[in-house]
Amino acid sequence: MKKFLTAIFAVLTGVFLAGYDASAEAPLCGGVTDRTDRAAPKVIKSKEITAFSTSFLLRDETSPHEAIEHWNFTVKKEASGRIAIEAGNGATVQADDALLAELQQVIDRFNLAALNGIDRVTAGLPPMFGPCRMSVDYASGERLHFQRNSRPEEGWPRAMRDIFLSAFAKKR
């Protein structure tokens, strides 16, 4: 009986360890995770956005402690032609093609296509430097995607936030 239990334990341990992936663990503080696609194109020819999502952090200069705000927005162009925006808190609103054009203007103004393919974050940085990301799908099949640590001096997150806040304000 003891041999039988030992054999079962050995088999179960083997099954458990076979599914263990050390790379799935969170990186150590200061550790860098880099999955950058160096072959990703740095120029996006299309201007017709079909899907968009972004997540970024901004310091709120209006709060007494300059709190860090986390913003998430997803935009989908539905088959009916309607455009749906969803905020990270679950709030939704309908928009039109003008919103997509505004988003593309920000992408162009800040040359965000040059970041395409970057997927590199450092763990354990202060909150204001936490990860930010953007994914944009175009009608042409092109895709813009990047993820990296936030840079508080960059202007594109504020520009994006303002576009979305304006869209939600129109809903009222």
Coordinates of C-alpha atoms in Angstrom, one line a residue:
M1 CA 0.0 0.0 0.0
K2 CA 2.9 2.4 0.8
K3 CA 4.4 1.8 -2.6
F4 CA 1.1 2.5 -4.2
L5 CA 0.6 5.8 -2.4
T6 CA 4.2 6.8 -3.2
A7 CA 3.7 6.0 -6.9
I8 CA 0.4 8.1 -6.9
F9 CA 2.2 11.0 -5.2
A10 CA 5.1 10.8 -7.7
V11 CA 2.6 10.8 -10.6
L12 CA 0.7 13.8 -9.2
T13 CA 3.9 15.7 -8.5
G14 CA 5.0 15.1 -12.0
V15 CA 1.7 16.3 -13.4
F16 CA 1.8 19.4 -11.2
L17 CA 5.4 20.3 -12.2
A18 CA 4.7 19.7 -15.9
G19 CA 2.2 22.5 -15.8
Y20 CA 4.5 24.8 -13.8
D21 CA 5.8 27.8 -15.9
A22 CA 8.5 29.8 -14.0
S23 CA 8.2 32.6 -16.6
A24 CA 4.6 33.1 -15.6
E25 CA 5.7 34.5 -12.2
A26 CA 5.6 38.2 -11.6
P27 CA 9.0 39.8 -12.4
L28 CA 11.2 40.9 -9.5
C29 CA 11.1 44.6 -8.6
G30 CA 13.3 46.3 -11.2
G31 CA 13.0 43.3 -13.5
V32 CA 12.3 44.1 -17.2
T33 CA 9.9 42.1 -19.3
D34 CA 10.6 42.7 -22.9
R35 CA 8.5 41.1 -25.7
T36 CA 9.2 43.8 -28.2
D37 CA 8.5 43.0 -31.9
R38 CA 11.4 44.7 -33.6
A39 CA 10.0 43.9 -37.0
A40 CA 6.7 45.8 -36.4
P41 CA 6.2 48.6 -38.9
K42 CA 6.9 52.1 -37.6
V43 CA 4.6 53.7 -40.2
I44 CA 0.9 53.0 -40.4
K45 CA -0.6 54.1 -43.7
S46 CA -4.3 53.6 -42.9
K47 CA -6.2 56.3 -41.1
E48 CA -9.5 54.3 -40.7
I49 CA -9.6 53.0 -37.2
T50 CA -11.9 50.0 -36.6
A51 CA -11.0 49.2 -33.0
F52 CA -9.1 51.0 -30.3
S53 CA -8.1 50.4 -26.7
T54 CA -5.8 52.3 -24.4
S55 CA -4.8 52.2 -20.8
F56 CA -2.6 54.8 -19.1
L57 CA -1.9 56.6 -15.9
L58 CA -2.1 60.4 -15.3
R59 CA -1.2 62.5 -12.3
D60 CA -4.2 64.6 -11.2
E61 CA -2.7 68.0 -10.5
T62 CA -6.1 69.2 -9.1
S63 CA -6.0 66.9 -6.1
P64 CA -4.1 68.0 -3.0
H65 CA -1.8 64.9 -3.2
E66 CA -1.6 64.8 -7.0
A67 CA -3.2 61.3 -7.0
I68 CA -2.4 59.0 -9.9
E69 CA -5.5 58.2 -12.0
H70 CA -5.8 55.0 -14.1
W71 CA -7.7 55.5 -17.4
N72 CA -9.0 52.7 -19.6
F73 CA -11.0 53.2 -22.8
T74 CA -12.1 50.8 -25.5
V75 CA -13.7 51.8 -28.8
K76 CA -15.4 49.4 -31.2
K77 CA -17.0 50.1 -34.6
E78 CA -20.0 47.9 -34.7
A79 CA -21.4 46.2 -37.9
S80 CA -24.2 48.7 -37.9
G81 CA -21.7 51.5 -38.3
R82 CA -22.3 52.8 -34.7
I83 CA -19.3 53.4 -32.6
A84 CA -19.3 52.3 -28.9
I85 CA -17.0 53.6 -26.3
E86 CA -16.5 51.8 -23.0
A87 CA -14.6 53.3 -20.1
G88 CA -12.8 51.2 -17.5
N89 CA -15.6 51.7 -15.0
G90 CA -18.1 50.1 -17.4
A91 CA -19.7 53.3 -18.5
T92 CA -20.6 53.3 -22.2
V93 CA -21.5 55.9 -24.8
Q94 CA -22.2 56.0 -28.5
A95 CA -20.0 58.2 -30.7
D96 CA -19.5 58.9 -34.4
D97 CA -16.6 58.8 -36.9
A98 CA -15.4 62.2 -35.7
L99 CA -14.2 60.6 -32.5
L100 CA -12.1 58.1 -34.5
A101 CA -10.7 61.0 -36.6
E102 CA -9.7 62.8 -33.3
L103 CA -8.0 59.7 -32.0
Q104 CA -6.1 59.4 -35.3
Q105 CA -5.0 63.0 -35.1
V106 CA -3.5 62.4 -31.6
I107 CA -1.7 59.3 -33.0
D108 CA -0.3 61.4 -35.8
R109 CA 0.5 64.5 -33.7
F110 CA 2.5 62.4 -31.2
N111 CA 3.9 60.0 -33.8
L112 CA 2.7 57.0 -31.8
A113 CA 3.2 54.7 -34.8
A114 CA 7.0 55.0 -34.1
L115 CA 6.2 53.0 -30.8
N116 CA 4.6 50.1 -32.7
G117 CA 5.8 46.8 -31.5
I118 CA 7.4 48.0 -28.3
D119 CA 6.3 45.8 -25.4
R120 CA 8.8 46.5 -22.6
V121 CA 8.0 47.3 -18.9
T122 CA 10.0 47.5 -15.8
A123 CA 8.4 46.1 -12.6
G124 CA 8.4 47.9 -9.3
L125 CA 8.5 51.5 -10.5
P126 CA 6.5 54.3 -8.7
P127 CA 2.8 54.3 -9.8
M128 CA 3.2 57.3 -12.1
F129 CA 5.6 55.2 -14.2
G130 CA 3.3 52.2 -14.4
P131 CA 2.6 50.5 -17.7
C132 CA 0.6 52.2 -20.4
R133 CA -0.6 50.6 -23.6
M134 CA -2.4 51.2 -26.8
S135 CA -3.8 48.9 -29.5
V136 CA -5.4 50.2 -32.7
D137 CA -6.8 48.1 -35.5
Y138 CA -7.2 49.6 -39.0
A139 CA -9.5 48.8 -41.9
S140 CA -6.4 48.0 -43.9
G141 CA -5.5 45.2 -41.6
E142 CA -2.6 47.2 -40.1
R143 CA -2.2 47.2 -36.4
L144 CA -0.6 49.6 -33.9
H145 CA 0.3 48.2 -30.6
F146 CA 2.7 49.2 -27.8
Q147 CA 3.1 48.8 -24.1
R148 CA 5.7 50.4 -22.0
N149 CA 6.2 52.3 -18.8
S150 CA 4.4 55.7 -18.5
R151 CA 6.3 58.9 -19.0
P152 CA 4.5 61.7 -17.2
E153 CA 5.9 64.4 -19.5
E154 CA 4.2 62.9 -22.6
G155 CA 1.2 64.7 -23.9
W156 CA -0.7 61.9 -25.7
P157 CA -2.4 60.4 -22.6
R158 CA -3.9 63.8 -21.6
A159 CA -5.0 64.4 -25.2
M160 CA -6.7 60.9 -25.3
R161 CA -8.3 61.4 -21.9
D162 CA -9.7 64.8 -23.0
I163 CA -11.3 63.3 -26.2
F164 CA -13.0 60.6 -24.2
L165 CA -14.2 62.9 -21.4
S166 CA -15.7 65.1 -24.0
A167 CA -17.5 62.2 -25.6
F168 CA -18.9 61.1 -22.2
A169 CA -19.9 64.7 -21.4
K170 CA -21.9 65.0 -24.6
K171 CA -24.0 62.0 -23.4
R172 CA -25.5 64.0 -20.6

